[in-house]
Amino acid sequence: MNERQGGESLEDICAGYFGLAFPDADDGWVGERAASVAGLARQAMRAAHPPAAPRTHEDLTQALRQLNDHGLSARAGSVGVRHLDLTITAEAGVGANGRGELTLTVTGPGAGDAGTWLSLTAGRPDLRYLASVGGDGRAAFTGLPDADWTLDLVDDVPPTSAVIPLPVVRPLSRAAAAAPHDFVLVLPGGALFQVNRSGPSASYVLEIMAAPAGPLVYVIRYVSDGTPSDLLVPVTAHTPARRSRVMLPGFSGDGRWETTEPLSPAAVPPDDGLIARSIAAAVDRATLRAWHGLVPQLPPDTAEIVTTRLRRR
């Protein structure tokens, strides 16, 4: 890039500007300054530069909005949209069980970056299905009701993370402030997270329903009064329908929150403070039975802490 269209060099261009700025300057002085500035400009053009900030998050949001405008449902068939360099193809249909299925294929820059989570609203704003975009750029939703579907981007997490970002629990509207409020999330694998609150002044309660092959533990993370808060929620065969219910102290309905992928009991740390908070948060005897059922599967140090805390309940 030494020459511009018309044959002007960088030195000529710089000299022209210096001549305008200093009309009484000596031609030699102008030439020296112009050569110096032109040299610095060439160095800057050859220097390494940081890549532009990725736009995948923003582009994916815009592409999902275009896809929603087409009207998604089990009868939508195949739909494709494009936003800049990002393309999404949606294949909708009905599965063998009579429930809706939706498979998305995302192609373009960053489309294969695992760790992107999507939320599908199925007919009602308080029912969400979650799916992640895998390294192949594909995301699949299954078991969907016969309704209109709307897609949203939940969040991105590191590809190596076992964290699932959860959609914001929408706060109660004024018209429904006195009514019970349920917010239901369907996670991959079929686990149900139901957040319930009986009114605007009541605390949130989280109910987890799952059908694990063995005892499992979820770690729920949210911010309470500006401080990160973790809770352990066990789900075992010792609870009816493998269901556990816990209070979420300080949980805000419009705040960000997340869960881990289910952990095996062997991964539960011997953290007395965490275990104490988690057992204290148990709402009913069924959830306490889940803790009792978990004890034989825990590491010895962790099992001792859990047993001691359960005695105090």
mmCIF file of C-alpha atoms in Angstrom:
data_model
loop_
_atom_site.group_PDB
_atom_site.id
_atom_site.type_symbol
_atom_site.label_atom_id
_atom_site.label_comp_id
_atom_site.label_asym_id
_atom_site.label_seq_id
_atom_site.Cartn_x
_atom_site.Cartn_y
_atom_site.Cartn_z
ATOM 1 C CA MET A 1 0.000 0.000 0.000
ATOM 2 C CA ASN A 2 2.755 2.441 -0.929
ATOM 3 C CA GLU A 3 0.801 4.041 -3.784
ATOM 4 C CA ARG A 4 -2.715 5.421 -3.945
ATOM 5 C CA GLN A 5 -4.906 5.573 -6.996
ATOM 6 C CA GLY A 6 -3.579 8.379 -9.176
ATOM 7 C CA GLY A 7 0.087 7.615 -8.366
ATOM 8 C CA GLU A 8 0.389 9.558 -5.080
ATOM 9 C CA SER A 9 2.719 8.010 -2.535
ATOM 10 C CA LEU A 10 2.257 8.207 1.214
ATOM 11 C CA GLU A 11 5.053 10.801 1.278
ATOM 12 C CA ASP A 12 3.177 12.937 -1.272
ATOM 13 C CA ILE A 13 -0.057 12.712 0.713
ATOM 14 C CA CYS A 14 1.666 13.612 3.994
ATOM 15 C CA ALA A 15 3.584 16.421 2.365
ATOM 16 C CA GLY A 16 0.329 17.842 1.041
ATOM 17 C CA TYR A 17 -1.206 17.932 4.517
ATOM 18 C CA PHE A 18 1.931 19.467 6.053
ATOM 19 C CA GLY A 19 1.967 22.073 3.304
ATOM 20 C CA LEU A 20 -1.603 23.047 4.125
ATOM 21 C CA ALA A 21 -0.922 23.152 7.858
ATOM 22 C CA PHE A 22 2.388 25.059 7.556
ATOM 23 C CA PRO A 23 2.222 27.160 4.364
ATOM 24 C CA ASP A 24 5.387 29.124 5.245
ATOM 25 C CA ALA A 25 7.520 26.049 6.066
ATOM 26 C CA ASP A 26 10.666 25.170 4.147
ATOM 27 C CA ASP A 27 10.188 22.449 1.503
ATOM 28 C CA GLY A 28 13.025 20.418 3.017
ATOM 29 C CA TRP A 29 11.424 20.511 6.477
ATOM 30 C CA VAL A 30 8.068 19.446 4.993
ATOM 31 C CA GLY A 31 9.731 16.592 3.098
ATOM 32 C CA GLU A 32 11.510 15.287 6.221
ATOM 33 C CA ARG A 33 8.324 15.332 8.279
ATOM 34 C CA ALA A 34 6.328 13.713 5.505
ATOM 35 C CA ALA A 35 8.903 10.915 5.122
ATOM 36 C CA SER A 36 8.897 10.306 8.885
ATOM 37 C CA VAL A 37 5.103 10.101 9.140
ATOM 38 C CA ALA A 38 4.876 7.885 6.040
ATOM 39 C CA GLY A 39 7.422 5.502 7.574
ATOM 40 C CA LEU A 40 5.424 5.221 10.767
ATOM 41 C CA ALA A 41 2.251 4.586 8.772
ATOM 42 C CA ARG A 42 3.898 1.721 6.896
ATOM 43 C CA GLN A 43 5.103 0.177 10.157
ATOM 44 C CA ALA A 44 1.579 0.361 11.557
ATOM 45 C CA MET A 45 0.147 -1.348 8.460
ATOM 46 C CA ARG A 46 2.676 -4.194 8.751
ATOM 47 C CA ALA A 47 2.255 -4.660 12.517
ATOM 48 C CA ALA A 48 0.297 -7.563 13.943
ATOM 49 C CA HIS A 49 -3.216 -6.570 14.937
ATOM 50 C CA PRO A 50 -5.773 -8.273 17.168
ATOM 51 C CA PRO A 51 -8.636 -9.969 15.349
ATOM 52 C CA ALA A 52 -12.011 -8.296 15.373
ATOM 53 C CA ALA A 53 -14.233 -9.242 18.283
ATOM 54 C CA PRO A 54 -16.356 -12.280 17.360
ATOM 55 C CA ARG A 55 -19.910 -11.456 16.368
ATOM 56 C CA THR A 56 -21.216 -14.995 16.583
ATOM 57 C CA HIS A 57 -23.397 -14.265 19.638
ATOM 58 C CA GLU A 58 -25.037 -11.214 18.042
ATOM 59 C CA ASP A 59 -25.316 -12.818 14.609
ATOM 60 C CA LEU A 60 -26.901 -15.956 16.051
ATOM 61 C CA THR A 61 -29.453 -13.846 17.941
ATOM 62 C CA GLN A 62 -30.417 -12.037 14.735
ATOM 63 C CA ALA A 63 -30.628 -15.291 12.760
ATOM 64 C CA LEU A 64 -32.874 -16.853 15.417
ATOM 65 C CA ARG A 65 -35.205 -13.856 15.205
ATOM 66 C CA GLN A 66 -35.484 -14.337 11.448
ATOM 67 C CA LEU A 67 -36.206 -18.023 11.990
ATOM 68 C CA ASN A 68 -38.954 -17.216 14.504
ATOM 69 C CA ASP A 69 -40.585 -14.908 11.947
ATOM 70 C CA HIS A 70 -41.176 -17.931 9.704
ATOM 71 C CA GLY A 71 -43.433 -19.509 12.328
ATOM 72 C CA LEU A 72 -42.006 -22.673 13.843
ATOM 73 C CA SER A 73 -44.076 -25.686 14.837
ATOM 74 C CA ALA A 74 -44.161 -29.434 14.270
ATOM 75 C CA ARG A 75 -45.775 -28.717 10.886
ATOM 76 C CA ALA A 76 -43.186 -26.174 9.695
ATOM 77 C CA GLY A 77 -41.044 -28.706 7.809
ATOM 78 C CA SER A 78 -37.696 -27.346 6.626
ATOM 79 C CA VAL A 79 -36.867 -23.656 7.070
ATOM 80 C CA GLY A 80 -33.588 -21.855 6.423
ATOM 81 C CA VAL A 81 -32.381 -18.324 7.186
ATOM 82 C CA ARG A 82 -29.149 -16.417 6.692
ATOM 83 C CA HIS A 83 -27.694 -13.457 8.572
ATOM 84 C CA LEU A 84 -24.390 -12.181 7.197
ATOM 85 C CA ASP A 85 -22.107 -15.252 7.154
ATOM 86 C CA LEU A 86 -24.253 -17.312 9.535
ATOM 87 C CA THR A 87 -26.878 -19.782 8.281
ATOM 88 C CA ILE A 88 -29.445 -21.758 10.284
ATOM 89 C CA THR A 89 -31.452 -24.626 8.846
ATOM 90 C CA ALA A 90 -34.386 -25.914 10.906
ATOM 91 C CA GLU A 91 -35.965 -29.330 10.367
ATOM 92 C CA ALA A 92 -39.279 -29.705 12.210
ATOM 93 C CA GLY A 93 -41.483 -32.765 12.407
ATOM 94 C CA VAL A 94 -43.366 -35.213 14.604
ATOM 95 C CA GLY A 95 -41.568 -38.106 16.295
ATOM 96 C CA ALA A 96 -42.741 -41.682 16.760
ATOM 97 C CA ASN A 97 -44.232 -40.736 20.136
ATOM 98 C CA GLY A 98 -46.434 -38.079 18.538
ATOM 99 C CA ARG A 99 -44.441 -35.229 20.065
ATOM 100 C CA GLY A 100 -42.716 -32.512 18.089
ATOM 101 C CA GLU A 101 -39.031 -32.573 17.160
ATOM 102 C CA LEU A 102 -36.770 -29.778 15.955
ATOM 103 C CA THR A 103 -33.203 -30.066 14.713
ATOM 104 C CA LEU A 104 -31.133 -26.963 13.997
ATOM 105 C CA THR A 105 -27.960 -26.897 11.918
ATOM 106 C CA VAL A 106 -25.833 -23.773 12.283
ATOM 107 C CA THR A 107 -23.075 -23.080 9.751
ATOM 108 C CA GLY A 108 -20.685 -20.162 9.473
ATOM 109 C CA PRO A 109 -17.889 -18.575 11.531
ATOM 110 C CA GLY A 110 -17.925 -19.895 15.087
ATOM 111 C CA ALA A 111 -20.979 -22.069 14.451
ATOM 112 C CA GLY A 112 -19.145 -25.188 15.574
ATOM 113 C CA ASP A 113 -18.067 -23.668 18.893
ATOM 114 C CA ALA A 114 -19.568 -25.953 21.504
ATOM 115 C CA GLY A 115 -20.980 -24.328 24.620
ATOM 116 C CA THR A 116 -23.815 -22.309 23.060
ATOM 117 C CA TRP A 117 -27.197 -22.986 24.677
ATOM 118 C CA LEU A 118 -30.587 -22.347 23.103
ATOM 119 C CA SER A 119 -34.025 -22.071 24.656
ATOM 120 C CA LEU A 120 -37.281 -23.022 22.941
ATOM 121 C CA THR A 121 -40.539 -21.573 24.224
ATOM 122 C CA ALA A 122 -43.429 -23.904 23.474
ATOM 123 C CA GLY A 123 -46.744 -22.112 23.355
ATOM 124 C CA ARG A 124 -46.473 -20.535 26.804
ATOM 125 C CA PRO A 125 -43.732 -18.221 28.092
ATOM 126 C CA ASP A 126 -43.180 -20.196 31.302
ATOM 127 C CA LEU A 127 -42.313 -23.491 29.548
ATOM 128 C CA ARG A 128 -38.814 -23.721 28.079
ATOM 129 C CA TYR A 129 -36.877 -26.542 26.466
ATOM 130 C CA LEU A 130 -33.061 -26.371 26.444
ATOM 131 C CA ALA A 131 -30.522 -27.717 23.964
ATOM 132 C CA SER A 132 -26.866 -27.013 23.274
ATOM 133 C CA VAL A 133 -25.167 -26.455 19.931
ATOM 134 C CA GLY A 134 -22.565 -29.192 19.580
ATOM 135 C CA GLY A 135 -19.210 -29.086 17.867
ATOM 136 C CA ASP A 136 -20.931 -30.162 14.641
ATOM 137 C CA GLY A 137 -23.149 -27.062 14.752
ATOM 138 C CA ARG A 138 -26.285 -29.090 15.515
ATOM 139 C CA ALA A 139 -28.862 -28.720 18.294
ATOM 140 C CA ALA A 140 -31.866 -30.997 18.817
ATOM 141 C CA PHE A 141 -35.112 -30.516 20.725
ATOM 142 C CA THR A 142 -37.422 -33.465 21.332
ATOM 143 C CA GLY A 143 -40.709 -34.153 23.094
ATOM 144 C CA LEU A 144 -42.179 -30.783 22.108
ATOM 145 C CA PRO A 145 -45.908 -30.017 22.450
ATOM 146 C CA ASP A 146 -48.133 -29.135 19.521
ATOM 147 C CA ALA A 147 -47.784 -25.353 19.756
ATOM 148 C CA ASP A 148 -45.995 -22.408 18.236
ATOM 149 C CA TRP A 149 -42.276 -22.486 19.024
ATOM 150 C CA THR A 150 -39.944 -19.559 19.633
ATOM 151 C CA LEU A 151 -36.160 -19.825 19.851
ATOM 152 C CA ASP A 152 -33.818 -17.695 21.948
ATOM 153 C CA LEU A 153 -30.132 -17.714 22.742
ATOM 154 C CA VAL A 154 -29.614 -18.443 26.439
ATOM 155 C CA ASP A 155 -25.884 -17.936 26.833
ATOM 156 C CA ASP A 156 -22.423 -19.190 25.970
ATOM 157 C CA VAL A 157 -20.239 -21.197 28.316
ATOM 158 C CA PRO A 158 -16.703 -22.537 27.802
ATOM 159 C CA PRO A 159 -16.807 -25.651 25.579
ATOM 160 C CA THR A 160 -15.151 -27.725 28.323
ATOM 161 C CA SER A 161 -17.622 -26.564 30.978
ATOM 162 C CA ALA A 162 -20.238 -28.866 32.480
ATOM 163 C CA VAL A 163 -22.420 -25.846 33.292
ATOM 164 C CA ILE A 164 -25.879 -25.355 31.801
ATOM 165 C CA PRO A 165 -26.968 -21.688 31.753
ATOM 166 C CA LEU A 166 -30.661 -21.395 32.597
ATOM 167 C CA PRO A 167 -33.146 -18.855 31.172
ATOM 168 C CA VAL A 168 -34.191 -15.980 33.389
ATOM 169 C CA VAL A 169 -37.325 -16.678 35.409
ATOM 170 C CA ARG A 170 -39.595 -13.868 34.323
ATOM 171 C CA PRO A 171 -40.936 -11.850 37.257
ATOM 172 C CA LEU A 172 -44.645 -11.861 37.965
ATOM 173 C CA SER A 173 -46.746 -9.330 36.111
ATOM 174 C CA ARG A 174 -48.893 -7.009 38.211
ATOM 175 C CA ALA A 175 -52.068 -8.695 37.005
ATOM 176 C CA ALA A 176 -50.860 -12.090 38.184
ATOM 177 C CA ALA A 177 -48.982 -10.951 41.271
ATOM 178 C CA ALA A 178 -51.362 -12.706 43.644
ATOM 179 C CA ALA A 179 -51.503 -15.947 41.649
ATOM 180 C CA PRO A 180 -49.155 -18.952 41.918
ATOM 181 C CA HIS A 181 -46.338 -18.814 39.412
ATOM 182 C CA ASP A 182 -44.627 -21.787 37.791
ATOM 183 C CA PHE A 183 -41.657 -21.671 35.467
ATOM 184 C CA VAL A 184 -40.771 -25.022 33.893
ATOM 185 C CA LEU A 185 -37.507 -25.941 32.188
ATOM 186 C CA VAL A 186 -36.960 -29.181 30.302
ATOM 187 C CA LEU A 187 -33.262 -30.041 30.203
ATOM 188 C CA PRO A 188 -31.540 -32.430 27.807
ATOM 189 C CA GLY A 189 -32.174 -35.962 29.020
ATOM 190 C CA GLY A 190 -35.698 -35.074 30.170
ATOM 191 C CA ALA A 191 -35.001 -33.653 33.635
ATOM 192 C CA LEU A 192 -37.605 -31.079 34.695
ATOM 193 C CA PHE A 193 -36.792 -27.964 36.698
ATOM 194 C CA GLN A 194 -39.908 -26.272 38.063
ATOM 195 C CA VAL A 195 -39.555 -22.930 39.829
ATOM 196 C CA ASN A 196 -42.573 -22.007 41.921
ATOM 197 C CA ARG A 197 -43.502 -18.951 43.908
ATOM 198 C CA SER A 198 -46.850 -18.389 45.599
ATOM 199 C CA GLY A 199 -46.702 -14.581 45.438
ATOM 200 C CA PRO A 200 -44.428 -11.554 45.064
ATOM 201 C CA SER A 201 -43.253 -11.688 48.695
ATOM 202 C CA ALA A 202 -42.734 -15.444 48.830
ATOM 203 C CA SER A 203 -39.421 -17.222 48.325
ATOM 204 C CA TYR A 204 -38.794 -19.255 45.200
ATOM 205 C CA VAL A 205 -38.870 -23.034 45.438
ATOM 206 C CA LEU A 206 -37.102 -25.274 42.926
ATOM 207 C CA GLU A 207 -38.442 -28.747 42.227
ATOM 208 C CA ILE A 208 -36.267 -31.125 40.205
ATOM 209 C CA MET A 209 -37.845 -34.205 38.640
ATOM 210 C CA ALA A 210 -35.572 -36.692 36.898
ATOM 211 C CA ALA A 211 -35.254 -40.390 36.229
ATOM 212 C CA PRO A 212 -31.550 -41.050 36.745
ATOM 213 C CA ALA A 213 -30.012 -44.510 36.450
ATOM 214 C CA GLY A 214 -28.448 -43.948 39.857
ATOM 215 C CA PRO A 215 -28.240 -41.265 42.549
ATOM 216 C CA LEU A 216 -27.327 -37.908 41.034
ATOM 217 C CA VAL A 217 -26.610 -34.452 42.425
ATOM 218 C CA TYR A 218 -27.215 -31.096 40.733
ATOM 219 C CA VAL A 219 -25.318 -27.973 41.761
ATOM 220 C CA ILE A 220 -27.539 -24.894 41.425
ATOM 221 C CA ARG A 221 -25.696 -21.570 41.202
ATOM 222 C CA TYR A 222 -27.175 -18.081 41.436
ATOM 223 C CA VAL A 223 -26.396 -14.702 42.959
ATOM 224 C CA SER A 224 -28.003 -13.695 46.255
ATOM 225 C CA ASP A 225 -27.568 -10.071 47.347
ATOM 226 C CA GLY A 226 -24.531 -9.741 45.121
ATOM 227 C CA THR A 227 -22.892 -12.897 46.484
ATOM 228 C CA PRO A 228 -22.600 -16.153 44.498
ATOM 229 C CA SER A 229 -24.573 -18.933 46.123
ATOM 230 C CA ASP A 230 -24.395 -22.702 45.469
ATOM 231 C CA LEU A 231 -26.852 -25.406 46.521
ATOM 232 C CA LEU A 232 -26.629 -29.188 46.150
ATOM 233 C CA VAL A 233 -29.839 -30.968 45.145
ATOM 234 C CA PRO A 234 -29.787 -34.791 45.239
ATOM 235 C CA VAL A 235 -32.198 -36.826 43.139
ATOM 236 C CA THR A 236 -32.415 -40.508 44.045
ATOM 237 C CA ALA A 237 -34.772 -43.460 43.918
ATOM 238 C CA HIS A 238 -35.555 -42.757 47.590
ATOM 239 C CA THR A 239 -37.826 -39.857 46.584
ATOM 240 C CA PRO A 240 -41.282 -40.311 45.002
ATOM 241 C CA ALA A 241 -40.951 -40.122 41.224
ATOM 242 C CA ARG A 242 -37.308 -39.129 41.826
ATOM 243 C CA ARG A 243 -38.306 -35.627 42.844
ATOM 244 C CA SER A 244 -36.585 -33.170 45.187
ATOM 245 C CA ARG A 245 -37.704 -29.727 46.336
ATOM 246 C CA VAL A 246 -35.477 -26.985 47.774
ATOM 247 C CA MET A 247 -35.878 -23.370 48.819
ATOM 248 C CA LEU A 248 -33.758 -20.846 46.890
ATOM 249 C CA PRO A 249 -32.868 -18.251 49.563
ATOM 250 C CA GLY A 250 -32.278 -14.819 48.052
ATOM 251 C CA PHE A 251 -33.027 -16.009 44.511
ATOM 252 C CA SER A 252 -34.115 -13.219 42.164
ATOM 253 C CA GLY A 253 -36.523 -14.021 39.366
ATOM 254 C CA ASP A 254 -34.797 -11.676 36.952
ATOM 255 C CA GLY A 255 -31.239 -12.802 37.756
ATOM 256 C CA ARG A 256 -28.926 -15.176 35.951
ATOM 257 C CA TRP A 257 -28.594 -18.705 37.253
ATOM 258 C CA GLU A 258 -27.197 -22.039 36.138
ATOM 259 C CA THR A 259 -26.853 -25.695 36.968
ATOM 260 C CA THR A 260 -24.147 -28.247 36.483
ATOM 261 C CA GLU A 261 -24.622 -31.430 34.556
ATOM 262 C CA PRO A 262 -25.681 -34.107 37.063
ATOM 263 C CA LEU A 263 -22.768 -35.149 39.273
ATOM 264 C CA SER A 264 -22.127 -38.603 40.652
ATOM 265 C CA PRO A 265 -22.154 -38.831 44.464
ATOM 266 C CA ALA A 266 -18.390 -39.469 44.378
ATOM 267 C CA ALA A 267 -17.905 -35.898 43.088
ATOM 268 C CA VAL A 268 -19.671 -34.212 46.040
ATOM 269 C CA PRO A 269 -16.992 -32.312 47.995
ATOM 270 C CA PRO A 270 -16.642 -32.490 51.809
ATOM 271 C CA ASP A 271 -17.666 -28.848 52.105
ATOM 272 C CA ASP A 272 -19.482 -28.435 55.416
ATOM 273 C CA GLY A 273 -20.840 -24.966 54.634
ATOM 274 C CA LEU A 274 -22.203 -26.010 51.238
ATOM 275 C CA ILE A 275 -23.739 -29.214 52.604
ATOM 276 C CA ALA A 276 -25.261 -27.389 55.587
ATOM 277 C CA ARG A 277 -26.917 -24.781 53.324
ATOM 278 C CA SER A 278 -28.162 -27.458 50.965
ATOM 279 C CA ILE A 279 -29.733 -29.672 53.617
ATOM 280 C CA ALA A 280 -31.271 -26.620 55.334
ATOM 281 C CA ALA A 281 -32.855 -25.691 51.980
ATOM 282 C CA ALA A 282 -34.724 -29.022 51.716
ATOM 283 C CA VAL A 283 -38.445 -28.262 51.671
ATOM 284 C CA ASP A 284 -39.932 -31.673 52.495
ATOM 285 C CA ARG A 285 -39.196 -35.093 53.954
ATOM 286 C CA ALA A 286 -38.897 -36.598 50.485
ATOM 287 C CA THR A 287 -35.877 -34.400 49.768
ATOM 288 C CA LEU A 288 -34.339 -35.317 53.123
ATOM 289 C CA ARG A 289 -34.854 -38.992 52.223
ATOM 290 C CA ALA A 290 -32.909 -38.296 49.040
ATOM 291 C CA TRP A 291 -30.003 -37.090 51.187
ATOM 292 C CA HIS A 292 -30.236 -40.199 53.360
ATOM 293 C CA GLY A 293 -30.261 -42.383 50.255
ATOM 294 C CA LEU A 294 -27.185 -40.583 48.952
ATOM 295 C CA VAL A 295 -25.005 -41.285 52.003
ATOM 296 C CA PRO A 296 -23.856 -44.846 51.061
ATOM 297 C CA GLN A 297 -22.607 -43.519 47.700
ATOM 298 C CA LEU A 298 -20.610 -40.574 49.080
ATOM 299 C CA PRO A 299 -16.881 -40.437 49.869
ATOM 300 C CA PRO A 300 -16.307 -41.171 53.601
ATOM 301 C CA ASP A 301 -15.479 -37.568 54.609
ATOM 302 C CA THR A 302 -18.491 -36.190 52.737
ATOM 303 C CA ALA A 303 -20.793 -38.923 54.082
ATOM 304 C CA GLU A 304 -19.813 -38.071 57.652
ATOM 305 C CA ILE A 305 -20.663 -34.376 57.153
ATOM 306 C CA VAL A 306 -24.008 -35.209 55.507
ATOM 307 C CA THR A 307 -24.937 -37.646 58.274
ATOM 308 C CA THR A 308 -24.105 -35.104 60.983
ATOM 309 C CA ARG A 309 -26.141 -32.374 59.286
ATOM 310 C CA LEU A 310 -29.116 -34.677 58.740
ATOM 311 C CA ARG A 311 -29.201 -35.483 62.468
ATOM 312 C CA ARG A 312 -29.602 -31.773 63.169
ATOM 313 C CA ARG A 313 -32.689 -31.599 60.952
#
